[in-house]
Coordinates of C-alpha atoms in Angstrom, one line a residue:
M1 CA 9.6 -20.0 -10.5
T2 CA 7.0 -17.9 -8.7
P3 CA 5.6 -19.7 -5.6
T4 CA 1.9 -20.6 -5.9
V5 CA -0.5 -18.4 -3.9
H6 CA -4.3 -18.7 -3.9
A7 CA -6.4 -15.6 -3.2
G8 CA -9.9 -15.8 -2.0
Y9 CA -12.4 -15.3 0.8
F10 CA -13.3 -16.9 4.1
G11 CA -15.5 -16.1 7.0
P12 CA -19.3 -15.5 7.2
P13 CA -21.1 -14.5 4.0
E14 CA -22.0 -11.1 5.3
R15 CA -18.4 -10.3 6.6
R16 CA -16.0 -11.9 4.1
R17 CA -12.3 -11.6 4.8
M18 CA -9.7 -11.7 2.1
G19 CA -6.9 -14.2 2.4
W20 CA -3.9 -15.5 0.5
L21 CA -3.1 -19.2 1.0
H22 CA 0.5 -20.4 0.4
P23 CA 0.5 -24.2 -0.2
P24 CA 3.6 -26.3 0.5
S25 CA 6.0 -26.5 -2.4
T26 CA 5.2 -29.4 -4.8
E27 CA 8.9 -30.2 -4.6
G28 CA 9.0 -30.3 -0.8
R29 CA 7.1 -31.9 2.0
R30 CA 3.7 -31.2 3.5
R31 CA 3.5 -30.8 7.3
S32 CA 0.5 -31.4 9.4
T33 CA 1.0 -27.9 11.0
G34 CA 0.0 -24.7 9.3
V35 CA 0.7 -21.0 10.1
V36 CA -1.8 -18.1 10.2
I37 CA -0.1 -14.8 9.8
C38 CA -1.6 -11.9 11.7
P39 CA -0.4 -8.5 10.3
P40 CA 0.1 -5.2 12.1
H41 CA -2.3 -2.4 11.6
G42 CA -2.4 1.0 9.8
Y43 CA 0.6 2.2 8.0
E44 CA 2.7 -0.6 9.5
A45 CA 0.5 -3.1 7.6
L46 CA 1.4 -1.4 4.3
C47 CA 5.1 -1.4 5.2
A48 CA 5.2 -5.0 6.3
H49 CA 3.0 -6.4 3.5
R50 CA 5.9 -7.6 1.3
S51 CA 7.9 -9.0 4.2
L52 CA 4.9 -11.1 5.4
R53 CA 4.5 -12.5 1.9
H54 CA 8.1 -13.7 2.2
V55 CA 7.4 -15.1 5.6
A56 CA 4.5 -17.1 4.3
A57 CA 6.4 -18.3 1.2
A58 CA 9.4 -19.4 3.4
A59 CA 7.1 -21.4 5.7
A60 CA 5.3 -23.0 2.8
L61 CA 8.6 -23.9 1.2
A62 CA 9.5 -25.7 4.4
G63 CA 6.2 -27.6 4.2
Y64 CA 4.0 -25.5 6.5
P65 CA 0.9 -24.3 4.7
S66 CA 0.4 -20.6 5.5
L67 CA -2.4 -18.1 5.4
R68 CA -2.1 -14.3 5.2
F69 CA -5.3 -12.3 5.6
D70 CA -6.8 -8.9 6.2
Y71 CA -8.8 -8.3 9.4
D72 CA -12.5 -7.3 9.3
G73 CA -12.7 -3.7 8.0
T74 CA -9.1 -3.5 6.8
G75 CA -7.3 -4.2 3.5
D76 CA -9.5 -6.0 1.0
S77 CA -11.9 -7.4 3.6
V78 CA -15.5 -6.3 4.1
G79 CA -16.2 -3.5 6.5
L80 CA -15.1 0.0 7.4
V81 CA -12.5 1.3 9.8
D82 CA -15.1 3.1 11.8
D83 CA -17.5 0.2 12.2
P84 CA -18.2 -0.6 15.9
A85 CA -16.5 -3.3 18.0
R86 CA -13.2 -3.3 16.0
W87 CA -11.1 -5.2 18.6
P88 CA -13.5 -8.2 18.9
A89 CA -14.0 -8.1 15.1
W90 CA -10.2 -8.4 14.6
R91 CA -10.0 -11.2 17.1
T92 CA -12.9 -13.0 15.4
S93 CA -11.1 -12.6 12.1
I94 CA -8.1 -14.5 13.4
G95 CA -10.4 -17.3 14.6
D96 CA -12.1 -17.5 11.1
A97 CA -8.6 -17.6 9.5
V98 CA -7.6 -20.5 11.7
R99 CA -10.8 -22.4 10.7
A100 CA -10.2 -21.6 7.0
L101 CA -6.6 -22.9 7.1
R102 CA -7.6 -26.1 8.9
T103 CA -10.3 -26.8 6.3
S104 CA -8.5 -25.8 3.1
A105 CA -5.1 -27.1 4.0
Q106 CA -6.2 -30.1 6.0
V107 CA -3.8 -29.5 8.8
E108 CA -4.0 -30.9 12.3
R109 CA -2.4 -28.0 14.1
V110 CA -2.3 -24.3 13.6
V111 CA 0.4 -21.8 14.8
L112 CA -0.3 -18.1 15.0
L113 CA 2.4 -15.7 13.8
G114 CA 1.8 -12.0 14.6
V115 CA 3.7 -8.7 14.1
G116 CA 3.3 -5.7 16.3
L117 CA -0.3 -5.2 17.3
G118 CA -1.0 -8.3 15.3
A119 CA 1.2 -10.3 17.7
T120 CA -0.9 -8.8 20.6
L121 CA -4.1 -9.9 19.0
A122 CA -2.7 -13.3 18.3
A123 CA -1.7 -13.7 21.9
T124 CA -5.1 -12.9 23.2
V125 CA -6.8 -15.3 20.7
A126 CA -4.4 -18.1 21.5
A127 CA -5.0 -17.7 25.2
D128 CA -8.7 -18.2 24.7
D129 CA -8.4 -21.1 22.2
P130 CA -6.5 -24.1 23.6
G131 CA -6.7 -25.6 20.1
I132 CA -4.0 -23.2 18.9
A133 CA -0.8 -25.3 18.9
G134 CA 1.6 -22.4 19.5
A135 CA 2.5 -18.9 18.6
I136 CA 5.2 -16.6 17.2
A137 CA 5.3 -13.0 18.4
I138 CA 7.4 -10.6 16.5
A139 CA 7.9 -7.2 18.3
P140 CA 4.7 -7.8 20.4
I141 CA 3.0 -4.9 22.1
V142 CA 2.8 -6.1 25.7
N143 CA 1.0 -3.1 27.2
G144 CA -1.7 -1.5 25.1
K145 CA -2.0 1.7 27.2
G146 CA 1.8 2.4 26.8
W147 CA 1.6 1.8 23.1
L148 CA -1.3 4.2 22.7
R149 CA 0.7 6.9 24.5
E150 CA 3.7 6.3 22.3
M151 CA 1.7 6.4 19.1
Q152 CA -0.1 9.6 20.1
A153 CA 3.2 11.2 20.8
L154 CA 4.5 10.1 17.4
Q155 CA 1.5 11.6 15.7
R156 CA 2.0 14.9 17.4
V157 CA 5.7 15.0 16.3
M158 CA 4.6 14.3 12.7
A159 CA 2.5 17.6 13.0
R160 CA -0.2 16.7 10.5
A161 CA -2.5 19.5 9.4
A162 CA -5.8 19.7 11.3
P163 CA -8.9 18.8 9.2
P164 CA -10.9 21.7 7.9
A165 CA -14.5 22.4 8.8
G166 CA -16.7 19.5 7.7
F167 CA -14.0 16.9 7.9
E168 CA -13.7 16.5 11.7
L169 CA -13.4 13.1 13.2
P170 CA -16.1 11.8 15.6
D171 CA -15.8 12.7 19.2
G172 CA -13.1 10.7 21.0
S173 CA -11.6 9.1 17.9
E174 CA -8.1 9.7 16.5
E175 CA -6.1 8.9 13.4
I176 CA -2.8 7.7 14.7
V177 CA 0.0 7.0 12.1
G178 CA -2.5 5.9 9.5
L179 CA -4.7 3.9 11.8
F180 CA -8.2 5.2 12.7
L181 CA -9.1 4.4 16.2
S182 CA -12.5 5.1 17.7
A183 CA -12.9 5.9 21.4
E184 CA -14.2 2.4 21.8
T185 CA -11.2 0.8 20.1
K186 CA -8.7 2.9 22.1
E187 CA -10.4 1.8 25.3
A188 CA -10.2 -1.8 24.2
I189 CA -6.5 -1.5 23.4
A190 CA -5.7 0.3 26.6
R191 CA -7.1 -2.6 28.6
V192 CA -4.6 -5.1 27.0
D193 CA -1.8 -6.3 29.3
L194 CA -0.2 -9.5 28.0
T195 CA 1.5 -10.2 31.4
A196 CA -1.9 -10.6 32.9
I197 CA -3.2 -13.2 30.3
T198 CA -3.6 -16.8 31.4
W199 CA -1.9 -19.3 29.1
E200 CA -3.1 -22.8 29.5
G201 CA -1.0 -25.9 28.6
A202 CA 2.6 -26.3 27.6
R203 CA 2.1 -24.8 24.2
P204 CA 5.4 -23.4 22.8
W205 CA 6.2 -19.8 22.0
L206 CA 8.8 -18.0 19.9
V207 CA 9.2 -14.4 20.9
I208 CA 11.4 -12.2 18.6
D209 CA 12.1 -8.7 19.9
R210 CA 13.4 -5.8 18.0
T211 CA 16.9 -4.6 18.5
D212 CA 16.0 -1.0 19.3
R213 CA 13.7 -1.6 22.3
A214 CA 14.0 -3.4 25.6
P215 CA 13.1 -7.1 25.4
S216 CA 9.7 -8.5 26.5
T217 CA 11.2 -10.1 29.6
T218 CA 8.3 -9.5 31.9
W219 CA 5.8 -11.1 29.6
I220 CA 8.2 -14.0 28.8
A221 CA 8.6 -14.7 32.5
A222 CA 4.8 -14.7 32.9
L223 CA 4.5 -17.3 30.1
E224 CA 7.2 -19.5 31.6
R225 CA 5.6 -19.4 35.1
Q226 CA 2.5 -20.9 33.5
G227 CA 4.4 -23.7 31.9
A228 CA 4.8 -22.5 28.4
P229 CA 8.2 -23.3 26.8
V230 CA 9.5 -20.0 25.4
E231 CA 12.3 -19.5 22.9
H232 CA 13.4 -15.9 22.9
A233 CA 15.6 -13.9 20.4
T234 CA 16.4 -10.3 19.7
L235 CA 17.1 -10.0 16.0
P236 CA 17.7 -7.3 13.4
G237 CA 15.2 -6.6 10.7
Y238 CA 12.1 -5.3 12.3
V239 CA 13.0 -1.6 11.9
E240 CA 14.1 -2.1 8.3
M241 CA 10.8 -4.0 7.6
M242 CA 8.8 -1.1 8.8
Q243 CA 10.4 1.6 6.7
D244 CA 8.3 3.2 3.9
P245 CA 7.3 0.4 1.5
H246 CA 9.6 1.4 -1.3
E247 CA 12.6 1.3 1.2
A248 CA 11.5 -1.6 3.4
D249 CA 13.8 -4.6 3.6
V250 CA 12.7 -8.2 4.0
P251 CA 13.9 -9.4 7.5
T252 CA 15.9 -12.4 6.4
A253 CA 17.3 -13.2 9.9
I254 CA 13.8 -13.2 11.4
I255 CA 12.4 -15.4 8.7
A256 CA 15.2 -17.9 9.0
R257 CA 14.6 -18.1 12.8
V258 CA 10.9 -18.6 12.3
V259 CA 11.4 -21.5 9.9
R260 CA 14.1 -23.1 12.1
W261 CA 11.7 -22.9 15.1
L262 CA 8.8 -24.4 13.1
E263 CA 11.0 -27.3 12.0
A264 CA 12.4 -27.9 15.5
T265 CA 9.1 -27.6 17.3
Y266 CA 6.8 -29.3 14.9
A267 CA 9.1 -31.9 13.4
D268 CA 6.3 -34.4 12.8
A269 CA 6.1 -36.8 9.9
A270 CA 5.8 -35.0 6.6
E271 CA 4.1 -36.2 3.5
H272 CA 5.2 -35.3 0.0
A273 CA 3.2 -32.3 -1.3
S274 CA 1.4 -33.4 -4.4
S275 CA 0.4 -31.0 -7.2
E276 CA -3.2 -31.9 -6.5
F277 CA -2.9 -30.7 -2.9
A278 CA -1.0 -27.6 -3.9
G279 CA -3.6 -26.7 -6.5
S280 CA -7.3 -27.3 -6.5
A281 CA -7.6 -28.7 -2.9
F282 CA -5.8 -25.7 -1.4
A283 CA -8.1 -22.8 -2.1
L284 CA -10.4 -20.3 -0.5
S285 CA -13.8 -19.3 -1.9
A286 CA -13.5 -17.9 -5.4
D287 CA -17.0 -16.5 -5.3
P288 CA -17.4 -12.7 -5.3
A289 CA -17.9 -11.2 -1.9
R290 CA -20.7 -8.7 -1.3
V291 CA -18.7 -5.8 0.2
T292 CA -21.6 -3.4 0.5
S293 CA -25.3 -3.7 -0.2
D294 CA -24.9 -2.9 -3.9
V295 CA -21.2 -3.8 -4.6
E296 CA -19.3 -7.0 -4.9
E297 CA -15.6 -7.7 -5.3
C298 CA -13.4 -10.6 -6.3
P299 CA -9.6 -11.1 -6.7
V300 CA -8.5 -11.5 -10.3
Q301 CA -5.3 -12.6 -12.0
F302 CA -4.4 -11.7 -15.6
G303 CA -1.5 -11.0 -17.9
T304 CA 1.1 -13.5 -19.0
D305 CA 0.7 -16.7 -16.9
G306 CA -1.7 -14.8 -14.6
A307 CA 1.2 -13.1 -12.9
L308 CA -0.6 -9.7 -12.4
F309 CA -3.0 -9.3 -9.5
G310 CA -5.9 -7.0 -8.9
V311 CA -9.2 -6.8 -7.0
L312 CA -12.3 -6.1 -9.2
A313 CA -15.3 -4.1 -7.7
K314 CA -18.5 -4.0 -9.6
P315 CA -22.2 -3.0 -9.1
V316 CA -24.7 -5.7 -8.3
A317 CA -27.9 -4.3 -9.7
V318 CA -26.8 -2.7 -13.0
V319 CA -24.8 -3.7 -16.1
P320 CA -21.8 -1.4 -16.2
T321 CA -20.2 -0.1 -19.4
R322 CA -17.3 1.9 -18.0
A323 CA -14.3 1.0 -15.9
L324 CA -11.5 2.6 -14.0
I325 CA -8.1 1.1 -13.3
L326 CA -6.6 2.3 -10.0
V327 CA -2.8 1.7 -10.2
N328 CA -0.9 1.2 -7.0
A329 CA 1.1 4.1 -5.6
G330 CA 4.8 3.7 -4.9
A331 CA 5.4 0.3 -3.4
N332 CA 2.1 0.4 -1.6
H333 CA 0.0 -2.5 -2.7
H334 CA -3.5 -2.2 -4.2
I335 CA -5.4 -1.0 -1.1
G336 CA -3.6 2.4 -1.2
N337 CA -2.4 4.6 1.7
G338 CA -5.0 4.6 4.4
R339 CA -7.0 2.1 2.3
M340 CA -8.0 5.0 0.0
Y341 CA -8.2 2.9 -3.1
V342 CA -10.6 0.4 -1.5
Q343 CA -13.0 3.1 -0.4
M344 CA -12.9 5.0 -3.7
A345 CA -13.4 1.7 -5.7
R346 CA -16.4 0.7 -3.7
R347 CA -18.0 4.1 -3.9
L348 CA -17.5 4.3 -7.6
A349 CA -18.9 0.8 -8.1
S350 CA -22.0 1.8 -6.2
E351 CA -22.4 4.5 -8.9
G352 CA -22.2 2.0 -11.8
W353 CA -18.4 1.7 -12.4
V354 CA -16.3 -1.3 -12.6
V355 CA -13.0 -0.6 -10.7
L356 CA -9.9 -2.7 -10.9
R357 CA -7.3 -2.0 -8.2
V358 CA -4.1 -3.4 -9.6
D359 CA -0.5 -4.0 -8.5
V360 CA 2.0 -3.5 -11.2
S361 CA 4.5 -6.3 -11.7
G362 CA 6.9 -6.8 -8.7
I363 CA 4.7 -4.9 -6.3
G364 CA 2.2 -6.2 -3.8
E365 CA 0.6 -9.5 -5.0
S366 CA 1.9 -9.2 -8.6
A367 CA 5.0 -11.2 -9.5
P368 CA 7.9 -9.5 -11.2
H369 CA 8.5 -10.2 -14.9
P370 CA 11.3 -12.8 -15.5
G371 CA 14.7 -11.2 -14.8
C372 CA 13.2 -8.1 -13.1
P373 CA 13.5 -7.3 -9.4
E374 CA 10.6 -7.0 -7.1
N375 CA 9.6 -3.8 -5.3
E376 CA 10.8 -1.6 -8.2
V377 CA 8.5 1.4 -8.0
Y378 CA 9.2 2.8 -11.5
T379 CA 9.4 -0.5 -13.3
A380 CA 9.9 -0.3 -17.1
K381 CA 7.3 -3.0 -17.4
A382 CA 4.4 -1.0 -16.0
V383 CA 3.2 0.1 -19.5
D384 CA 2.9 -3.5 -20.5
D385 CA 1.1 -4.3 -17.3
L386 CA -1.5 -1.6 -17.9
R387 CA -1.9 -2.8 -21.5
D388 CA -2.7 -6.2 -20.0
A389 CA -5.2 -4.6 -17.5
V390 CA -7.0 -2.7 -20.3
H391 CA -7.2 -5.9 -22.4
F392 CA -8.5 -7.8 -19.4
L393 CA -11.3 -5.3 -18.8
R394 CA -12.2 -4.8 -22.5
H395 CA -12.0 -8.4 -23.8
T396 CA -12.5 -10.6 -20.7
R397 CA -15.0 -8.4 -18.9
G398 CA -16.6 -6.7 -21.9
L399 CA -16.2 -3.1 -20.7
A400 CA -16.5 -0.5 -23.5
Q401 CA -14.8 2.4 -21.8
V402 CA -11.7 2.0 -19.6
Q403 CA -9.9 4.9 -17.9
G404 CA -6.9 5.0 -15.6
A405 CA -5.9 6.8 -12.4
G406 CA -3.2 6.7 -9.8
L407 CA -1.4 8.6 -7.1
C408 CA 2.4 9.4 -7.4
S409 CA 4.1 6.5 -9.3
G410 CA 0.6 5.2 -10.1
G411 CA -0.2 8.4 -11.8
Y412 CA 3.2 8.4 -13.6
N413 CA 2.5 4.9 -14.9
V414 CA -1.0 5.8 -16.1
F415 CA 0.5 8.8 -17.9
R416 CA 3.3 6.8 -19.5
A417 CA 0.8 4.2 -20.7
A418 CA -1.4 6.9 -22.3
A419 CA 1.7 8.4 -23.9
A420 CA 2.7 4.9 -25.3
G421 CA -0.7 4.5 -26.9
V422 CA -2.3 2.1 -24.5
P423 CA -6.1 2.5 -25.4
L424 CA -7.3 4.4 -22.3
D425 CA -10.4 6.6 -22.6
G426 CA -9.2 9.1 -20.0
I427 CA -6.5 9.5 -17.3
V428 CA -6.4 11.1 -13.9
V429 CA -2.8 11.8 -12.7
V430 CA -2.5 12.6 -8.9
N431 CA 0.7 14.1 -7.4
P432 CA 3.2 12.7 -9.9
L433 CA 6.8 13.3 -8.9
T434 CA 8.2 12.7 -12.3
F435 CA 7.1 12.4 -15.9
R436 CA 10.0 10.4 -17.2
W437 CA 12.2 8.0 -15.2
H438 CA 15.5 6.6 -16.2
E439 CA 17.7 4.2 -14.1
E440 CA 20.5 6.7 -14.2
M441 CA 18.4 9.6 -12.8
S442 CA 19.8 11.3 -9.7
L443 CA 18.2 10.2 -6.5
K444 CA 19.9 13.0 -4.6
Y445 CA 18.6 15.8 -6.9
P446 CA 15.6 14.3 -8.7
A447 CA 13.7 16.6 -11.1
Y448 CA 10.9 17.4 -8.7
V449 CA 13.3 18.4 -5.9
M450 CA 15.1 20.8 -8.3
A451 CA 11.8 22.3 -9.4
Q452 CA 10.6 22.7 -5.8
S453 CA 13.9 24.2 -4.7
A454 CA 13.8 26.7 -7.6
A455 CA 10.3 27.8 -6.5
Q456 CA 11.5 28.2 -2.9
Y457 CA 14.4 30.3 -4.0
R458 CA 12.2 32.5 -6.2
D459 CA 10.0 33.1 -3.2
S460 CA 13.0 33.8 -0.9
I461 CA 14.4 36.7 -3.0
R462 CA 11.3 38.7 -2.1
H463 CA 12.0 38.5 1.7
W464 CA 14.7 40.6 3.4
S465 CA 15.2 37.9 6.1
K466 CA 16.3 35.5 3.5
W467 CA 19.0 37.9 2.2
V468 CA 20.2 38.3 5.8
K469 CA 20.4 34.6 6.1
L470 CA 22.5 34.5 2.9
L471 CA 24.9 37.2 4.1
R472 CA 25.4 35.3 7.4
G473 CA 26.3 32.1 5.6
G474 CA 23.1 30.3 6.4
V475 CA 22.4 29.2 2.8
D476 CA 24.0 26.2 1.1
L477 CA 25.5 28.1 -1.8
R478 CA 26.6 24.9 -3.6
H479 CA 23.1 23.5 -3.6
A480 CA 21.7 26.9 -4.7
G481 CA 24.2 27.0 -7.5
E482 CA 23.2 23.5 -8.7
V483 CA 19.6 24.5 -8.6
I484 CA 20.2 27.8 -10.5
A485 CA 22.3 26.0 -13.1
D486 CA 19.7 23.2 -13.5
R487 CA 16.9 25.8 -14.0
L488 CA 18.9 27.8 -16.5
R489 CA 19.6 24.6 -18.5
D490 CA 16.0 23.7 -18.2
R491 CA 14.8 27.1 -19.3
G492 CA 17.0 27.1 -22.3
G493 CA 15.9 23.6 -23.2
R494 CA 12.2 24.5 -22.7
L495 CA 12.6 27.5 -25.1
V496 CA 14.1 25.2 -27.7
R497 CA 11.3 22.6 -27.3
D498 CA 8.6 25.2 -27.5
T499 CA 10.1 26.7 -30.7
R500 CA 10.5 23.2 -32.3
R501 CA 6.9 22.3 -31.4
A502 CA 5.6 25.6 -32.8
I503 CA 7.2 25.0 -36.2
G504 CA 6.3 21.3 -36.3
V505 CA 9.7 19.8 -35.7
P506 CA 9.5 16.5 -33.7
V507 CA 10.8 16.7 -30.2
A508 CA 12.0 13.4 -28.6
D509 CA 11.3 12.7 -24.9
D510 CA 9.3 15.8 -24.5
L511 CA 6.4 16.1 -22.1
G512 CA 4.7 18.8 -24.1
T513 CA 4.7 16.7 -27.2
E514 CA 3.4 13.7 -25.2
L515 CA 0.6 15.8 -23.8
L516 CA -0.4 17.1 -27.2
G517 CA -0.3 13.6 -28.6
I518 CA -2.6 12.2 -25.8
V519 CA -5.1 15.0 -26.2
E520 CA -5.1 14.8 -30.0
R521 CA -6.2 11.1 -29.7
G522 CA -9.3 12.3 -27.8
V523 CA -8.1 11.2 -24.4
P524 CA -9.2 13.5 -21.5
V525 CA -6.2 14.4 -19.3
R526 CA -6.8 15.5 -15.7
F527 CA -4.2 16.4 -13.1
V528 CA -4.9 16.6 -9.3
F529 CA -2.2 18.2 -7.1
S530 CA -2.0 18.7 -3.4
E531 CA -1.4 22.3 -2.4
G532 CA 2.3 23.0 -3.1
D533 CA 3.1 19.6 -4.4
P534 CA 6.2 19.8 -6.6
G535 CA 4.7 17.8 -9.5
E536 CA 2.7 20.9 -10.7
A537 CA 5.9 23.0 -11.0
L538 CA 7.5 20.1 -12.9
L539 CA 4.5 19.8 -15.2
R540 CA 4.5 23.5 -16.0
N541 CA 8.3 23.6 -16.5
D542 CA 8.7 20.5 -18.6
A543 CA 5.6 20.9 -20.8
G544 CA 6.1 24.6 -21.3
R545 CA 3.8 26.4 -23.7
A546 CA 2.0 23.2 -24.7
F547 CA 0.6 22.8 -21.2
T548 CA -0.4 26.4 -21.0
Q549 CA -2.3 26.2 -24.3
L550 CA -4.0 22.9 -23.4
H551 CA -5.0 24.1 -20.0
D552 CA -6.2 27.5 -21.2
T553 CA -8.5 25.8 -23.8
G554 CA -9.8 23.3 -21.2
R555 CA -8.3 20.3 -23.0
V556 CA -6.2 19.5 -19.9
R557 CA -7.8 20.1 -16.6
L558 CA -6.2 20.8 -13.2
A559 CA -7.6 20.4 -9.7
H560 CA -6.1 21.2 -6.3
L561 CA -6.4 19.7 -2.9
P562 CA -5.9 22.6 -0.4
G563 CA -3.9 21.8 2.8
C564 CA -3.1 18.2 1.7
D565 CA 0.3 16.6 1.7
H566 CA 1.8 14.5 -1.1
S567 CA 0.7 11.0 0.1
L568 CA -2.7 12.1 1.5
S569 CA -1.7 10.8 4.9
A570 CA -4.9 11.8 6.8
G571 CA -8.4 10.6 6.3
W572 CA -9.8 14.1 5.5
M573 CA -7.2 14.5 2.7
R574 CA -8.2 11.2 1.2
E575 CA -11.9 12.4 1.3
M576 CA -10.9 15.5 -0.6
L577 CA -9.2 13.3 -3.3
W578 CA -12.3 11.2 -3.5
Q579 CA -14.5 14.3 -4.1
A580 CA -12.0 15.6 -6.8
L581 CA -11.8 12.2 -8.5
R582 CA -15.6 11.7 -8.5
H583 CA -16.1 15.2 -10.0
T584 CA -13.4 14.9 -12.7
L585 CA -14.6 11.4 -13.8
N586 CA -18.2 12.5 -14.1
A587 CA -17.4 15.9 -15.7

């Protein structure tokens, strides 16, 4: 049975924060202590999203109501990353979350749990608020200046492309590993030193350090000198939790230690959790939030038993007739890398669209279908999920026109839905890495890698230096042979498919046939590729003559994003995608 979670808003009307409340299990006991979970920032927040959902669920199962939330200007909350006064706004967000949990869950005490920079923020808030009962810090950043230097060094190692003219960042600001930091915010972080913070009262701490770094002994000693009882542990799981979202593992050892600490530290009398408490009484505001002057958003649940989750953006002043479904990319939840989906949805809504940012089943806030695993990027159920999303927009929200778009696996799922006959009025497919996924497909040599390698080898034969490298034994001949054999098989198969299509003989599992079928139903098909992204070579190879004919006649359109990488990891790349998406949707 999927644990109950209530999504909604809290905070002041003009700056609403999105939160997810986890009530205590109806089969367990309700404690008088609750937990507010303070996430990390930037790309780390995407990576840790699933794990923090498991943390909240485990605490709730033990009887401790828990609240996850997005800080001001992050995730689904109101605001922008470049708004002024980010550090105080993030601290205020934690205070608002504490008040929301106290009110909605009727708890006497609140414990803060933070991860990374979220742990640092939680520590500063708890130090200023003696009403916070205690805190849990997982991999805390003790010294802000040192952390900034480390992140800046990491950003340099990643060697991201510089923004082109017209996309420069404001003076003094930086984008560091997916986190935009203004000069003002960097200065605020650089001033943070947890060892210098005064901690009043004997409020307990649990500090969990990561196994690949030196422990936080100096800060722990400072807390203990001020009379705070501190339990310290160095546990595995943090590094695995912070891998790319599709590879991230839930840190079971850390979660188990957190629950044990809560039960040992706050072993107060517990009441049985009633279904009434777990349901209607435990809720955030369900009213839409005004996210800009002319756009409002609200969380929605749909599909079988309401298991699918999305956030709906719509214009305030006009009655919309067209909608776009933005499908989550990879294992990233519905905000998108760098929060790109949030920004695009709100911009489109200001131009009269309704935009549904949706998590397919098993990803983000959407539950997996019975018997299916969570965090499965290419889930076979995605077509059914998108069929439910289209039905929700057409029949529940009354939208006459519904299109679909997505990056990477999101684009793949949109394409597969259109090929399966889901009634979409148009699709935009961005940087797909495959057009057909089977469980038995090779992860070592997936189709897009083979297509990309073949293109590289074709380019190499024109350069004398590459032949010298071959003669000196610097080329993996086995890999080259596998690529050549794969391309020869593919070329032969493509010739057969093109011939069968030309004489009207059905071709099973054929990309060209699927493209023709989608277009013949009157569905506009648009592809957007980052410069050099392997999906374009895969499209041309697998669809063969069908793609060439459709593209040459303008029935399938192609757009390119110069200088951009696959996941659009920089803000200027995401801005380029926005411009391409807006143009192709309005063309």
